Structure formats: structure tokens, C-alpha cells
GROMACS .gro file of C-alpha atoms in nm:
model
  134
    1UNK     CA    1  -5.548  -0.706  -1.686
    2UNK     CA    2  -5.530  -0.321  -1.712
    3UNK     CA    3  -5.221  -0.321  -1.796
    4UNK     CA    4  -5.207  -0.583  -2.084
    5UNK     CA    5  -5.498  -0.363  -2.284
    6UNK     CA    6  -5.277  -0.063  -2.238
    7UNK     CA    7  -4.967  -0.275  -2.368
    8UNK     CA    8  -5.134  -0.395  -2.650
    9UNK     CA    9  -5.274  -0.061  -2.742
   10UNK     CA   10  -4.943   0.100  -2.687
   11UNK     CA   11  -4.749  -0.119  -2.897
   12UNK     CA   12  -5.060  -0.077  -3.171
   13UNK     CA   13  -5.086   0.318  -3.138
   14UNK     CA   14  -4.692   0.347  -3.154
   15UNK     CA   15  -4.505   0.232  -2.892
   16UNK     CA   16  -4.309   0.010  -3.164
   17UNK     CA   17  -4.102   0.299  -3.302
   18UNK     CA   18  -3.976   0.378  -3.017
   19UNK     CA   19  -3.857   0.043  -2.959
   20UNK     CA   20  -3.672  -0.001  -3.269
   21UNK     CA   21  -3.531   0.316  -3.193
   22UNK     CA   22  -3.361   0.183  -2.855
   23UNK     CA   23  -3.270  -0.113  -3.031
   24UNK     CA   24  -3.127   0.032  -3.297
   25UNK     CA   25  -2.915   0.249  -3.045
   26UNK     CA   26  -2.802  -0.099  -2.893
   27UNK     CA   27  -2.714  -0.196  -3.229
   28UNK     CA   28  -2.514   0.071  -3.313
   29UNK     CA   29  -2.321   0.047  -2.942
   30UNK     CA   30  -2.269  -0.273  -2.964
   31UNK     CA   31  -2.065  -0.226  -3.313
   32UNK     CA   32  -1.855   0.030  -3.204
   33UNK     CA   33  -1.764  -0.211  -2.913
   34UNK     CA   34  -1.704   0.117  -2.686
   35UNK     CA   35  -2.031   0.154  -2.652
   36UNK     CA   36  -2.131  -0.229  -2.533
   37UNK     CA   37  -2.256  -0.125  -2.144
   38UNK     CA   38  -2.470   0.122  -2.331
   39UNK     CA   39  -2.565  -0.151  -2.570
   40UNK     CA   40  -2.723  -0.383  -2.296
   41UNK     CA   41  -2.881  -0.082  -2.157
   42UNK     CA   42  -3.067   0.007  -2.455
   43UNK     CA   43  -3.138  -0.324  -2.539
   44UNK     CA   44  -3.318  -0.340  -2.166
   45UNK     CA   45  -3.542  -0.041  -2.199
   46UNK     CA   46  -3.613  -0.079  -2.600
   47UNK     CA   47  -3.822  -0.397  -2.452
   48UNK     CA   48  -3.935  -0.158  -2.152
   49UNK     CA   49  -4.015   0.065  -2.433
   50UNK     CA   50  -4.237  -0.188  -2.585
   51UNK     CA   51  -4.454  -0.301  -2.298
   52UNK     CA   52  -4.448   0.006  -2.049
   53UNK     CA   53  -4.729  -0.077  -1.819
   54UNK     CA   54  -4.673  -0.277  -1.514
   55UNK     CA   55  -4.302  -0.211  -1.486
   56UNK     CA   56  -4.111   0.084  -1.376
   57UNK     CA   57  -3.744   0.201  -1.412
   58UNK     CA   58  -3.558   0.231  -1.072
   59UNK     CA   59  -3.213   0.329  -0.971
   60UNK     CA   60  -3.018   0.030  -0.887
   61UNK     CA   61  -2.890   0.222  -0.579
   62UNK     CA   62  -3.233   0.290  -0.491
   63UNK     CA   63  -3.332  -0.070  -0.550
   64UNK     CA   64  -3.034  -0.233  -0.400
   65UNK     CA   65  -2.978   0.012  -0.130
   66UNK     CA   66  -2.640   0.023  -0.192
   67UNK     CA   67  -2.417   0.195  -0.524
   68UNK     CA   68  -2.195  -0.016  -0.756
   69UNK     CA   69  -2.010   0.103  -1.077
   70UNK     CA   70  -2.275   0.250  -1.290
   71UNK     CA   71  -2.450   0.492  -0.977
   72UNK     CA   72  -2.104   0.645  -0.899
   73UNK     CA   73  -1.904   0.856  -1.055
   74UNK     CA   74  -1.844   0.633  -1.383
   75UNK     CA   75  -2.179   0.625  -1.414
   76UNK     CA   76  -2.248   1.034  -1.444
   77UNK     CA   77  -1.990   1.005  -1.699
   78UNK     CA   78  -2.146   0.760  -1.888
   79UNK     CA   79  -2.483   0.940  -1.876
   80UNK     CA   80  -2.276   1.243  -1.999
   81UNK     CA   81  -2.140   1.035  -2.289
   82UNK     CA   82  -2.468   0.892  -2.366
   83UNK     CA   83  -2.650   1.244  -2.352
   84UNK     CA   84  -2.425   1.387  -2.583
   85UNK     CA   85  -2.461   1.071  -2.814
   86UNK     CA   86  -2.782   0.949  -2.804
   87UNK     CA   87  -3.024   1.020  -2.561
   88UNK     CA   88  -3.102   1.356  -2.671
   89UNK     CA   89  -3.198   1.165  -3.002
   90UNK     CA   90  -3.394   0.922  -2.807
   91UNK     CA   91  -3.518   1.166  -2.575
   92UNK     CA   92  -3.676   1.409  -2.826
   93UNK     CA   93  -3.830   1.090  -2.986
   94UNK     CA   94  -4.026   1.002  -2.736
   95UNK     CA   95  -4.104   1.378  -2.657
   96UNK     CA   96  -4.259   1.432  -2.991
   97UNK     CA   97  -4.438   1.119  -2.954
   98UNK     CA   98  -4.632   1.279  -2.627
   99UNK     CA   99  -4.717   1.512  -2.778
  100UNK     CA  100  -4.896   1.349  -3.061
  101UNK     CA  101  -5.017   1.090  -2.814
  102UNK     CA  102  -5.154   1.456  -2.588
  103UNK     CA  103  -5.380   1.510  -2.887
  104UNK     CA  104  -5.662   1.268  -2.766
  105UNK     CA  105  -5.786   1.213  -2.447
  106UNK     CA  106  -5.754   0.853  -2.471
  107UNK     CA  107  -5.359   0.885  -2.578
  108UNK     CA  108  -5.318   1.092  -2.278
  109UNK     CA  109  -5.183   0.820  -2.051
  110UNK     CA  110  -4.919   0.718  -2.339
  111UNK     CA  111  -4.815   1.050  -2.318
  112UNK     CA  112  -4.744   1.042  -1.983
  113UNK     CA  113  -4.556   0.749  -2.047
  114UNK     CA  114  -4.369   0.915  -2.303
  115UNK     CA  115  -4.217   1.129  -2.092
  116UNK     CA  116  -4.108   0.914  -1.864
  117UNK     CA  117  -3.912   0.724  -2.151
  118UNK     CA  118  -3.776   1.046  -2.278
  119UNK     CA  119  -3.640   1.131  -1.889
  120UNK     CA  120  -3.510   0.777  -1.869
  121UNK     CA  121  -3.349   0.832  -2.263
  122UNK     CA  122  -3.168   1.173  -2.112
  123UNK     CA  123  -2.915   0.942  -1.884
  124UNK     CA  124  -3.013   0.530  -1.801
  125UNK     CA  125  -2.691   0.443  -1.674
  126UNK     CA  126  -2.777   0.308  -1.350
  127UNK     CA  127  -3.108   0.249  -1.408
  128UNK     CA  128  -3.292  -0.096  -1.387
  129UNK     CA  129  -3.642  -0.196  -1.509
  130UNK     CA  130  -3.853  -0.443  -1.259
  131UNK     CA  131  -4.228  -0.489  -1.204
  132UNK     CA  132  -4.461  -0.241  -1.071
  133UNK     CA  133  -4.518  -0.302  -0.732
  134UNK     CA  134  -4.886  -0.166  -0.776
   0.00000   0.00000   0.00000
């Protein structure tokens, strides 16, 4: 129940941008055709983006206990790629948005959230989203 009041206020207070922002990323990807495993990627954490609270990003190695293509070496690459790309973009985004969220007490935990995005938007290949286990 928590975490549906803090969903709806964070898509109300601005958690929206943010997720156009990814999307639009995952538009842009998918055009260029290159970029479609980034596409589905952003795609993935624009809706994480949306409705933060009561899900988590995980490594997939972590999750799985075991790697596959985008936790090895391809994947660093990728997140190199996508660093110099995007997610510095997406990154400072979400960083700028902490900081306005940091202004009231009340916007303090959507801060906090923030920056998790904005660590997730600096390199998400090989990254998964489930549901808090919490």
C-alpha cells in the first residue's frame, strides 16, 4: 500500500519526465537499428522509471547466478557505448531531478530514488528490473 501512494505521488511530482526521457532514448535506439538491445533496455527501465517503488534493478548475473552475453565482456562495452551516448544525458537528468526533489523533506525519498535511476542510467546493460523482495 506504501508503495502505491509513493508511485502515484512520484509519477504526480515528476517521475513522468523521466520516463519519457527513457522512452524517448528507446525510440531513438530503436531507429538507428544499432542501437535495438539498448532500445528494449530503455524501454524496461523508462516503465521502472515510472513506478519506482516496490521493484528494484538487479544484475542478471546476480539474479541468475550465472553470466550470459550482456554481464560479460560485450556487455562493458555496451555500457561504454551507452555512457558515451546516452546515459550521461539520462544520468544527469535524473541527478538534477534529486536535487530539486532534496529541496523538501517530503521529496527526500524521490531523491533517493533519483539517484539510483541516474546510477542505473550510467551503464544498464545487464541489468534486470523484478519486485522488491521487501
Amino acid at each position: 500500500m506504501i508503495s502505491m501512494i509513493l508511485n502515484l505521488l512520484w509519477v504526480v511530482l515528476g517521475g513522468l519526465p523521466m520516463a519519457l526521457a527513457w522512452w524517448l532514448a528507446a525510440l531513438i535506439c530503436a531507429i538507428t537499428i544499432v542501437g535495438l538491445p539498448w532500445a528494449r533496455s530503455c524501454w524496461v527501465i523508462g516503465f521502472f522509471s515510472l513506478w519506482p517503488f516496490g521493484s528494484e534493478a538487479v544484475s542478471r548475473r546476480q539474479l541468475r547466478g550465472r553470466g550470459d552475453l550482456g554481464t560479460g565482456p560485450l556487455g562493458a562495452l555496451g555500457n561504454v557505448i551507452w555512457f558515451l551516448v546516452a546515459g550521461w544525458w539520462l544520468a544527469l537528468g535524473h541527478l538534477s531531478s534529486a536535487l530539486a526533489c532534496f529541496v523538501t523533506i517530503i521529496g527526500i525519498p524521490f531523491g533517493i530514488q533519483h539517484i539510483k535511476l541516474a546510477l542505473i542510467a550510467l551503464a544498464p546493460v545487464g541489468m534486470t528490473v523484478v519486485k522488491s523482495r521487501n
